[in-house]
Short mmCIF file of C-alpha atoms in Angstrom, two decimals:
data_model
loop_
_atom_site.label_atom_id
_atom_site.label_comp_id
_atom_site.label_asym_id
_atom_site.label_seq_id
_atom_site.Cartn_x
_atom_site.Cartn_y
_atom_site.Cartn_z
CA UNK A 12 0.00 0.00 0.00
CA UNK A 13 1.39 3.44 -0.90
CA UNK A 14 1.68 6.36 1.51
CA UNK A 15 -1.15 8.12 -0.32
CA UNK A 16 -3.34 5.05 0.06
CA UNK A 17 -2.47 4.92 3.73
CA UNK A 18 -3.75 8.46 4.12
CA UNK A 19 -7.06 7.41 2.60
CA UNK A 20 -7.22 4.31 4.79
CA UNK A 21 -5.93 5.66 8.06
CA UNK A 22 -6.76 9.38 8.08
CA UNK A 23 -9.28 8.89 10.84
CA UNK A 24 -10.19 12.45 11.78
CA UNK A 25 -10.71 14.98 8.99
CA UNK A 26 -12.18 18.49 9.08
CA UNK A 27 -11.90 20.75 6.05
CA UNK A 28 -10.06 24.04 6.30
CA UNK A 29 -12.27 27.00 5.40
CA UNK A 30 -11.01 30.36 4.10
CA UNK A 31 -11.20 33.22 6.57
CA UNK A 32 -13.43 36.01 5.27
CA UNK A 33 -12.45 39.62 5.81
CA UNK A 34 -13.97 40.98 8.97
CA UNK A 35 -15.08 37.61 10.28
CA UNK A 36 -13.63 36.67 13.64
CA UNK A 37 -13.27 32.90 13.82
CA UNK A 38 -10.72 30.49 15.28
CA UNK A 39 -8.17 28.86 12.97
CA UNK A 40 -9.37 25.84 11.02
CA UNK A 41 -7.38 22.62 10.72
CA UNK A 42 -7.14 19.48 8.66
CA UNK A 43 -6.16 16.74 11.09
CA UNK A 44 -4.66 13.45 9.87
CA UNK A 45 -3.63 10.64 12.17
CA UNK A 46 -2.17 7.19 11.53
CA UNK A 47 -2.34 4.05 13.60
CA UNK A 48 0.68 1.82 13.94
CA UNK A 49 2.30 -0.15 11.12
CA UNK A 50 5.13 -2.66 11.51
CA UNK A 51 6.60 -2.89 8.02
CA UNK A 52 9.78 -0.87 7.52
CA UNK A 53 8.75 -0.19 3.92
CA UNK A 54 5.67 1.67 5.14
CA UNK A 55 7.77 3.80 7.49
CA UNK A 56 10.04 4.68 4.56
CA UNK A 57 7.04 5.66 2.44
CA UNK A 58 5.59 7.80 5.22
CA UNK A 59 8.93 9.51 5.87
CA UNK A 60 9.34 10.25 2.15
CA UNK A 61 5.76 11.47 1.81
CA UNK A 62 6.05 13.83 4.78
CA UNK A 63 9.29 15.23 3.36
CA UNK A 64 7.65 15.73 -0.04
CA UNK A 65 4.68 17.54 1.51
CA UNK A 66 7.06 19.96 3.25
CA UNK A 67 9.47 20.39 0.34
CA UNK A 68 8.25 23.96 -0.35
CA UNK A 69 8.43 24.94 3.32
CA UNK A 70 4.85 23.93 4.01
CA UNK A 71 4.34 22.84 7.58
CA UNK A 72 2.27 19.70 7.28
CA UNK A 73 2.50 17.53 10.38
CA UNK A 74 1.07 14.12 11.15
CA UNK A 75 0.44 12.23 14.37
CA UNK A 76 1.58 8.60 14.50
CA UNK A 77 0.02 6.39 17.17
CA UNK A 78 2.67 3.72 17.69
CA UNK A 79 2.37 0.38 19.45
CA UNK A 80 5.17 -0.21 21.92
CA UNK A 81 5.48 -3.81 20.78
CA UNK A 82 7.23 -2.61 17.61
CA UNK A 83 10.24 -1.61 19.70
CA UNK A 84 10.74 -5.06 21.21
CA UNK A 85 12.71 -7.57 19.15
CA UNK A 86 11.16 -11.02 18.78
CA UNK A 87 13.86 -12.59 20.94
CA UNK A 88 13.16 -10.13 23.78
CA UNK A 89 9.40 -10.60 23.86
CA UNK A 90 9.36 -11.83 27.46
CA UNK A 91 10.12 -8.35 28.78
CA UNK A 92 6.44 -7.53 28.14
CA UNK A 93 3.40 -8.85 29.97
CA UNK A 94 0.04 -7.27 29.10
CA UNK A 95 -2.83 -7.01 31.59
CA UNK A 96 -4.43 -10.44 32.11
CA UNK A 97 -2.15 -11.93 29.42
CA UNK A 98 0.67 -14.42 29.47
CA UNK A 99 4.19 -12.99 29.39
CA UNK A 100 5.62 -12.53 25.90
CA UNK A 101 2.26 -12.42 24.11
CA UNK A 102 0.83 -9.70 21.87
CA UNK A 103 -2.10 -9.47 19.46
CA UNK A 104 0.20 -7.99 16.79
CA UNK A 105 3.73 -8.75 15.66
CA UNK A 106 6.75 -7.93 17.78
CA UNK A 107 9.54 -5.83 16.28
CA UNK A 108 11.44 -8.50 14.35
CA UNK A 109 15.21 -8.63 14.61
CA UNK A 110 17.22 -6.13 16.69
CA UNK A 111 18.38 -4.56 13.42
CA UNK A 112 14.77 -4.08 12.32
CA UNK A 113 14.01 -2.42 15.65
CA UNK A 114 17.01 -0.13 15.21
CA UNK A 115 15.89 0.91 11.72
CA UNK A 116 12.34 1.53 12.95
CA UNK A 117 13.73 3.72 15.74
CA UNK A 118 15.67 5.69 13.10
CA UNK A 119 12.51 6.28 11.05
CA UNK A 120 10.52 7.39 14.08
CA UNK A 121 13.32 9.69 15.22
CA UNK A 122 13.50 11.28 11.77
CA UNK A 123 9.77 11.99 11.81
CA UNK A 124 9.88 13.34 15.36
CA UNK A 125 12.82 15.65 14.64
CA UNK A 126 10.96 17.01 11.63
CA UNK A 127 8.04 18.11 13.74
CA UNK A 128 5.65 15.16 13.51
CA UNK A 129 4.04 13.89 16.68
CA UNK A 130 4.56 10.43 18.12
CA UNK A 131 1.63 9.32 20.26
CA UNK A 132 0.71 6.08 22.01
CA UNK A 133 -1.35 3.15 20.74
CA UNK A 134 -0.55 1.20 23.93
CA UNK A 135 1.67 -1.90 23.66
CA UNK A 136 0.15 -5.28 22.84
CA UNK A 137 -2.96 -4.17 20.91
CA UNK A 138 -5.39 -5.77 23.33
CA UNK A 139 -9.05 -4.89 23.74
CA UNK A 140 -9.10 -2.95 26.99
CA UNK A 141 -12.83 -2.19 27.15
CA UNK A 142 -13.15 -4.10 30.44
CA UNK A 143 -9.80 -3.03 31.91
CA UNK A 144 -9.62 -1.24 35.23
CA UNK A 145 -7.55 1.90 35.76
CA UNK A 146 -4.90 -0.37 37.29
CA UNK A 147 -4.81 -2.50 34.15
CA UNK A 148 -4.35 0.58 31.96
CA UNK A 149 -1.65 1.87 34.30
CA UNK A 150 0.20 -1.43 33.91
CA UNK A 151 0.05 -1.04 30.13
CA UNK A 152 1.26 2.56 30.31
CA UNK A 153 4.14 1.56 32.58
CA UNK A 154 5.15 -1.03 29.99
CA UNK A 155 4.90 1.55 27.21
CA UNK A 156 7.11 3.92 29.19
CA UNK A 157 9.75 1.26 29.83
CA UNK A 158 9.81 0.37 26.15
CA UNK A 159 10.18 3.98 25.00
CA UNK A 160 12.80 4.92 27.58
CA UNK A 161 14.88 1.74 27.30
CA UNK A 162 14.67 0.65 23.67
CA UNK A 163 18.47 0.27 23.45
CA UNK A 164 19.06 -1.79 26.60
CA UNK A 165 15.90 -3.83 26.03
CA UNK A 166 17.19 -4.99 22.63
CA UNK A 167 20.96 -5.07 23.28
CA UNK A 168 21.35 -2.06 20.97
CA UNK A 169 23.97 0.09 22.63
CA UNK A 170 23.82 2.84 19.99
CA UNK A 171 20.04 3.08 19.60
CA UNK A 172 17.60 5.29 21.49
CA UNK A 173 14.44 7.19 20.76
CA UNK A 174 14.79 10.97 20.46
CA UNK A 175 12.06 11.54 23.04
CA UNK A 176 11.08 10.11 26.41
CA UNK A 177 7.81 8.57 27.51
CA UNK A 178 6.93 11.80 29.32
CA UNK A 179 6.96 13.60 25.94
CA UNK A 180 4.15 11.38 24.62
CA UNK A 181 0.90 13.24 25.25
CA UNK A 182 -1.65 11.66 22.88
CA UNK A 183 -3.40 8.30 23.00
CA UNK A 184 -5.62 6.09 20.88
CA UNK A 185 -6.96 2.84 22.33
CA UNK A 186 -6.62 -0.30 20.20
CA UNK A 187 -10.02 -1.11 18.64
CA UNK A 188 -11.16 2.25 20.12
CA UNK A 189 -11.97 0.11 23.18
CA UNK A 190 -11.65 2.75 25.85
CA UNK A 191 -13.76 1.49 28.76
CA UNK A 192 -14.43 3.22 32.09
CA UNK A 193 -10.97 2.60 33.51
CA UNK A 194 -9.05 4.47 30.81
CA UNK A 195 -9.39 8.14 31.60
CA UNK A 196 -8.19 8.06 35.18
CA UNK A 197 -5.04 6.26 34.01
CA UNK A 198 -4.53 8.74 31.16
CA UNK A 199 -4.68 11.61 33.62
CA UNK A 200 -2.34 9.87 36.07
CA UNK A 201 0.24 9.34 33.34
CA UNK A 202 0.17 12.91 32.07
CA UNK A 203 -1.62 12.44 28.74
CA UNK A 204 -3.25 15.58 27.34
CA UNK A 205 -5.67 14.08 24.83
CA UNK A 206 -7.40 10.91 23.66
CA UNK A 207 -8.73 10.01 20.19
CA UNK A 208 -10.62 6.84 21.07
CA UNK A 209 -14.13 8.26 20.75
CA UNK A 210 -16.40 8.66 17.73
CA UNK A 211 -18.34 11.78 16.78
CA UNK A 212 -19.34 14.13 13.97
CA UNK A 213 -16.64 15.28 11.55
CA UNK A 214 -17.25 18.97 12.31
CA UNK A 215 -17.37 18.64 16.10
CA UNK A 216 -14.82 20.55 18.15
CA UNK A 217 -12.76 18.70 20.75
CA UNK A 218 -13.99 18.77 24.34
CA UNK A 219 -11.93 18.86 27.50
CA UNK A 220 -13.43 16.54 30.09
CA UNK A 221 -11.80 16.06 33.50
CA UNK A 222 -8.52 17.42 32.21
CA UNK A 223 -8.29 15.24 29.07
CA UNK A 224 -9.09 16.61 25.61
CA UNK A 225 -11.34 14.29 23.57
CA UNK A 226 -10.66 14.38 19.83
CA UNK A 227 -13.45 12.17 18.55
CA UNK A 228 -12.99 10.36 15.24
CA UNK A 229 -15.33 11.13 12.39
#
């Protein structure tokens, strides 16, 4: 699938920018595009190239990438992760492959981050957390933080690290959009600013509820 096709498939929240008329006082309008996780290195290359092409003429087009922490754990290191109510070393999606594949994925993500794109969280093991308690979500967020902050040591990659820390990750999207009642207390406890796990009208403005902004998907 090409990067342009990915935009069509994964651009999950879209509002159309409207021209500002003279004398009309209105807030700025945005087109918002967000992408859920992908594992294949070829897709990361396409997305990196596409973002660079979009900004070739000094446009400032930025994307948000919701990444699954599991992509930064090599297959041979899978036992460092244990999801809530799951056996150790298990995930619903693929682990990161070889250590070299993890290193290359880190390089792609760092390139995007340094060029102004946002890296947000899609949790770790891509489990359905609709019935999870706040404690379950907190366990998943602790795992995500360990993965982000220790990608080099976790994979025996002495020269590899992400260009940001877990505390810099402020956005979240729940796998399957399965948010559940336990999610928002954990998001607040772990310093997230916004969540995109809800569904709403395409022209609806975000709402801030109990300290967490809700960007509902169209």
